[in-house]
Coordinates of C-alpha atoms and ligand atoms in Angstrom, one line a residue:
X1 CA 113.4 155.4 162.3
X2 CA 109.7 156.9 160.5
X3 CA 108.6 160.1 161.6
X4 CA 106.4 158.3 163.8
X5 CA 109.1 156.3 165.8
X6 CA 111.3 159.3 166.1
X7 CA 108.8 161.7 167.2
X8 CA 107.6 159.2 170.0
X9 CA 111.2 159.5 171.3
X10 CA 111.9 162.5 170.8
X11 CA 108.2 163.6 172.9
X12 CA 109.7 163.4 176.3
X13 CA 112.4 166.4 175.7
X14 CA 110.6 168.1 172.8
X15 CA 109.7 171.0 175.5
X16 CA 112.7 171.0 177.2
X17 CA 115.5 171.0 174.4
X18 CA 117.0 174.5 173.4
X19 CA 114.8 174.5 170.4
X20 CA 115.0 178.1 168.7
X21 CA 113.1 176.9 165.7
X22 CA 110.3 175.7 168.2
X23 CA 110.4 178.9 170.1
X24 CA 110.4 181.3 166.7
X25 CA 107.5 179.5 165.6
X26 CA 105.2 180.0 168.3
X27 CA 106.3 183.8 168.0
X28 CA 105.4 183.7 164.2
X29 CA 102.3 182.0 164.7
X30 CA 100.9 184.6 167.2
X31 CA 102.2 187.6 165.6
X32 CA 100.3 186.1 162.5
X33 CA 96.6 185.3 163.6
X34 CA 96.9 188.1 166.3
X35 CA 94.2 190.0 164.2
X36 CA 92.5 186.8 162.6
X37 CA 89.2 186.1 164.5
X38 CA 88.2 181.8 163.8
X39 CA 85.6 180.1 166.3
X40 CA 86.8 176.3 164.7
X41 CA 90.1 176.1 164.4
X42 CA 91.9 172.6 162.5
X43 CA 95.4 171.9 164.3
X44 CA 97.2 170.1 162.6
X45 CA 100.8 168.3 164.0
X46 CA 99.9 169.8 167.3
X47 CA 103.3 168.3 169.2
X48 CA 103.1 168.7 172.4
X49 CA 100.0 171.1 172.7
X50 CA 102.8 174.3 172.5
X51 CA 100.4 176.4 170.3
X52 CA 97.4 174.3 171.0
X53 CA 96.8 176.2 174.2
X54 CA 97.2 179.5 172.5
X55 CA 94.8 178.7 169.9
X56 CA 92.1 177.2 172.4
X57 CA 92.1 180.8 173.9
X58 CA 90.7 182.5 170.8
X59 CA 88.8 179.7 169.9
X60 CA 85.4 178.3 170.3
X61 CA 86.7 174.5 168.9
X62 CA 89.7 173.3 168.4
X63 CA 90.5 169.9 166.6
X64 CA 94.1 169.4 167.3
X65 CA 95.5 166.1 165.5
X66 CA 99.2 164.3 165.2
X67 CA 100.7 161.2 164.0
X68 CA 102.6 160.7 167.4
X69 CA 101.0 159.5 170.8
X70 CA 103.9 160.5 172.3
X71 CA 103.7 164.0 171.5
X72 CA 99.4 164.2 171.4
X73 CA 100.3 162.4 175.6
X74 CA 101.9 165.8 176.7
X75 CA 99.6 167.7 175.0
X76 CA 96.6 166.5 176.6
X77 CA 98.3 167.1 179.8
X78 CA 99.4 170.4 179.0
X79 CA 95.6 171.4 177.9
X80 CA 92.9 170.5 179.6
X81 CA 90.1 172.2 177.9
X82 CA 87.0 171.0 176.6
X83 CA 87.0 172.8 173.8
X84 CA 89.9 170.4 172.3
X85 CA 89.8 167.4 171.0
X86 CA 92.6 165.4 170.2
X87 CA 92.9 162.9 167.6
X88 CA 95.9 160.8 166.1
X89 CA 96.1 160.6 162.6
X90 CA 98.0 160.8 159.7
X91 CA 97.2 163.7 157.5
X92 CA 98.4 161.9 154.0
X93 CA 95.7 159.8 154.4
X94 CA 92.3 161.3 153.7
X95 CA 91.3 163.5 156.4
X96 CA 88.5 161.7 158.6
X97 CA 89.4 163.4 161.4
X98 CA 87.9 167.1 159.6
X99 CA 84.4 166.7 161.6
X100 CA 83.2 170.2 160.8
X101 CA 84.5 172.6 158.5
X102 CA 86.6 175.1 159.7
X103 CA 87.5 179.1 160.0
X104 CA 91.1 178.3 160.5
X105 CA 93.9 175.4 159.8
X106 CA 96.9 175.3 161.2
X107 CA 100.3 173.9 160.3
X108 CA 103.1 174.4 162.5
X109 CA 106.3 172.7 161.3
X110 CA 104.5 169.9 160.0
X111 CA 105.0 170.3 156.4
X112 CA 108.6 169.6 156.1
X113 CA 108.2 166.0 157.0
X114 CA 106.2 165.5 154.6
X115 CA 106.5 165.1 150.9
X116 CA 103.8 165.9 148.7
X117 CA 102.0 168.9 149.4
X118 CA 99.3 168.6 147.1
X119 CA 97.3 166.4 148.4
X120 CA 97.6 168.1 151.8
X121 CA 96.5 171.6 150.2
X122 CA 93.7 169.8 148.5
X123 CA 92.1 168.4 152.2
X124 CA 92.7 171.7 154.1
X125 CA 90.8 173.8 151.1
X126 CA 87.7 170.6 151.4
X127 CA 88.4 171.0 155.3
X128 CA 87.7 175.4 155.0
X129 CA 84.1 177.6 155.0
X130 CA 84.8 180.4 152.2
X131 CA 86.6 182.8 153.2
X132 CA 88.7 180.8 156.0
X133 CA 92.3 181.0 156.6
X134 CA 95.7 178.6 156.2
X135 CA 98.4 179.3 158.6
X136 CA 101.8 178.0 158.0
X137 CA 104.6 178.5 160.0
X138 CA 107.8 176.3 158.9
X139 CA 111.5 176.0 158.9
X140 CA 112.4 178.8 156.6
X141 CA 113.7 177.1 152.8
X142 CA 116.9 179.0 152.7
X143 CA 117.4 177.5 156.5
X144 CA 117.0 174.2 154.8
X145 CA 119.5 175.0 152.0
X146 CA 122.2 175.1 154.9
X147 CA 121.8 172.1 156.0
X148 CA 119.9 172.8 159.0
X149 CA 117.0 170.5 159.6
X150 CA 114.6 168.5 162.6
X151 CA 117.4 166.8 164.5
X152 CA 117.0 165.4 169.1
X153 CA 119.8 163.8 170.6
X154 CA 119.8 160.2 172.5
X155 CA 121.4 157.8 174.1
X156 CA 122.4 156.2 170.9
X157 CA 123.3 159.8 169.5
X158 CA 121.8 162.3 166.9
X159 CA 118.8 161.4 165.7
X160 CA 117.2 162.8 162.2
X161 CA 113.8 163.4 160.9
X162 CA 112.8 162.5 157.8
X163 CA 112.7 166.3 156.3
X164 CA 112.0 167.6 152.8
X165 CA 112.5 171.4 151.0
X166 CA 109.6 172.9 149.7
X167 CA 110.3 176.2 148.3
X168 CA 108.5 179.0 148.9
X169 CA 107.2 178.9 145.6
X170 CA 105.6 175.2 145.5
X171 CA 103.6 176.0 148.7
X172 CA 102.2 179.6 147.3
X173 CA 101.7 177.3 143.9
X174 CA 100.0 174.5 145.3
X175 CA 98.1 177.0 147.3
X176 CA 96.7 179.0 144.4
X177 CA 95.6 175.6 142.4
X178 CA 93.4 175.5 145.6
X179 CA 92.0 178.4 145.9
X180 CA 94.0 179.2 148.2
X181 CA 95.2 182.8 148.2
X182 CA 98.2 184.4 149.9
X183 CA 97.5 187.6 151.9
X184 CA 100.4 187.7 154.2
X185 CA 103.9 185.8 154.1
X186 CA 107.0 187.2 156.7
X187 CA 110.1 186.0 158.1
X188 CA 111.3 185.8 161.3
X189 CA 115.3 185.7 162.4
X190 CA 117.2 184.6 165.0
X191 CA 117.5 187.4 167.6
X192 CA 115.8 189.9 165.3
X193 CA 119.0 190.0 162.9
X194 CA 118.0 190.6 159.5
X195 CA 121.1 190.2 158.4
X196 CA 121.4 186.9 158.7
X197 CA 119.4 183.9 157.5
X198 CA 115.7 183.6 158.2
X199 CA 114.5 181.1 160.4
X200 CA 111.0 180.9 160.3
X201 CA 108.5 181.3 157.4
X202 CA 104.7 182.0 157.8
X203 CA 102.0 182.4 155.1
X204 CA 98.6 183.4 155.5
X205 CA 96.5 181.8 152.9
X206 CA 92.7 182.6 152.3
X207 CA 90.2 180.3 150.8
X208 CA 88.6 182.5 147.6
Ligands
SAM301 C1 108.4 169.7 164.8 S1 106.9 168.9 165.5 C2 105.9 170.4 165.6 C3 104.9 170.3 166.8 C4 104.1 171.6 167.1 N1 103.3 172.0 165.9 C5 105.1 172.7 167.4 O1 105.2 173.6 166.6 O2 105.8 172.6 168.4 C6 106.1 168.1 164.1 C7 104.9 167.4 164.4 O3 104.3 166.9 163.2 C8 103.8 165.6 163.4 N2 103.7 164.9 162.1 C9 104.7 164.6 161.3 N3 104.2 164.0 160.2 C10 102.8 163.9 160.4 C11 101.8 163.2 159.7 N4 102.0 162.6 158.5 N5 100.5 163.3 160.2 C12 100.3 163.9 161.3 N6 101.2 164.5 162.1 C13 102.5 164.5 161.6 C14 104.8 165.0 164.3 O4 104.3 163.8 165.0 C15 105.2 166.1 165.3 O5 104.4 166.1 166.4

């Protein structure tokens, strides 16, 4: 099954699943641009619309784009707001869907399916005014390095996502060969417990 596929099937529980990495996320994501003001914001993987309709509150536009129609269905149910529009693409092809250029992109758990980050780095720096800002908020590396990984259960019984480790390094690398500074990177834990192993990892990039 391609990330397409399994993301169409898994759409109809995506919400509903215990889902702590989903949850932590949308924690991350709000703790992170809490302070960040953007009037055209560049989703991109919006799911199901979960921090779509956060976003469209602080926003003047928001383009909010995913592979799946499955998932970009719910979401346009989920927000009805004309200042989102919805588009399904595929963002390792080049990026038709970037109408405008943009204060803010977006990437929540997106990156981990996919498998070379440079040419994604190289259309969201294109996609940015000067001075605009990267969030990413994705299933923490060291997560990864346990084995844990984007997984929904069926009928026909555990399905996997195509998932790949990107380091922390290669995205603050791949970043900088963009022009794409860091200004803020935290982690986020399950229940608060820095003891254990982070969950979540967000950066805030800034175009130079
Ligand atoms: C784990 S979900 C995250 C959804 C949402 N951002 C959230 O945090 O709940 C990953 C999303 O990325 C989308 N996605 C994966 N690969 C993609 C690609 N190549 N182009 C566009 N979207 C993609 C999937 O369809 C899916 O909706």
């Amino acid at each position: 099954m391609n990330v397409e596929q399994a993301y169409n099937s898994w759409a109809a529980q995506y919400d509903t699943n215990k889902n702590r990495t989903r949850d932590l996320e949308a924690v991350g994501l709000r703790a992170t641009l809490a302070d960040v003001l953007f009037e055209a914001c560049l989703e991109i993987g919006c799911g199901t619309g979960k921090n779509t309709e956060w976003l469209v509150r602080k926003a003047m536009h928001v383009t909010a784009v995913d592979l799946s129609s499955e998932m970009l269905e719910r979401a346009r149910k989920k927000v009805s707001s004309n200042k989102v529009v919805f588009q399904q693409a595929d963002i390792t092809q080049p990026w038709q869907f970037a109408t405008q250029v943009y204060d803010l992109v977006t990437f929540s758990l997106v990156l981990e399916h996919i498998l070379k980050l440079d040419f994604i780095f190289e259309q969201t720096a294109a996609a940015l005014k000067p001075g605009g800002y990267v969030y990413i908020g994705e299933l923490h590396p060291f997560k990864q390095y346990t084995g844990t990984r984007a997984r929904f259960d069926t009928d026909e019984g555990r399905q996997e996502v195509a998932c790949y480790t990107h380091h922390i390094s290669e995205f603050t690398q791949i970043a900088k060969k963009h022009g794409l500074k860091l200004i803020d990177l935290n982690e986020y834990f399950d229940d608060g417990d820095r003891t254990g192993i982070p969950r979540i990892l967000t950066l805030l990039l800034q175009k130079v």
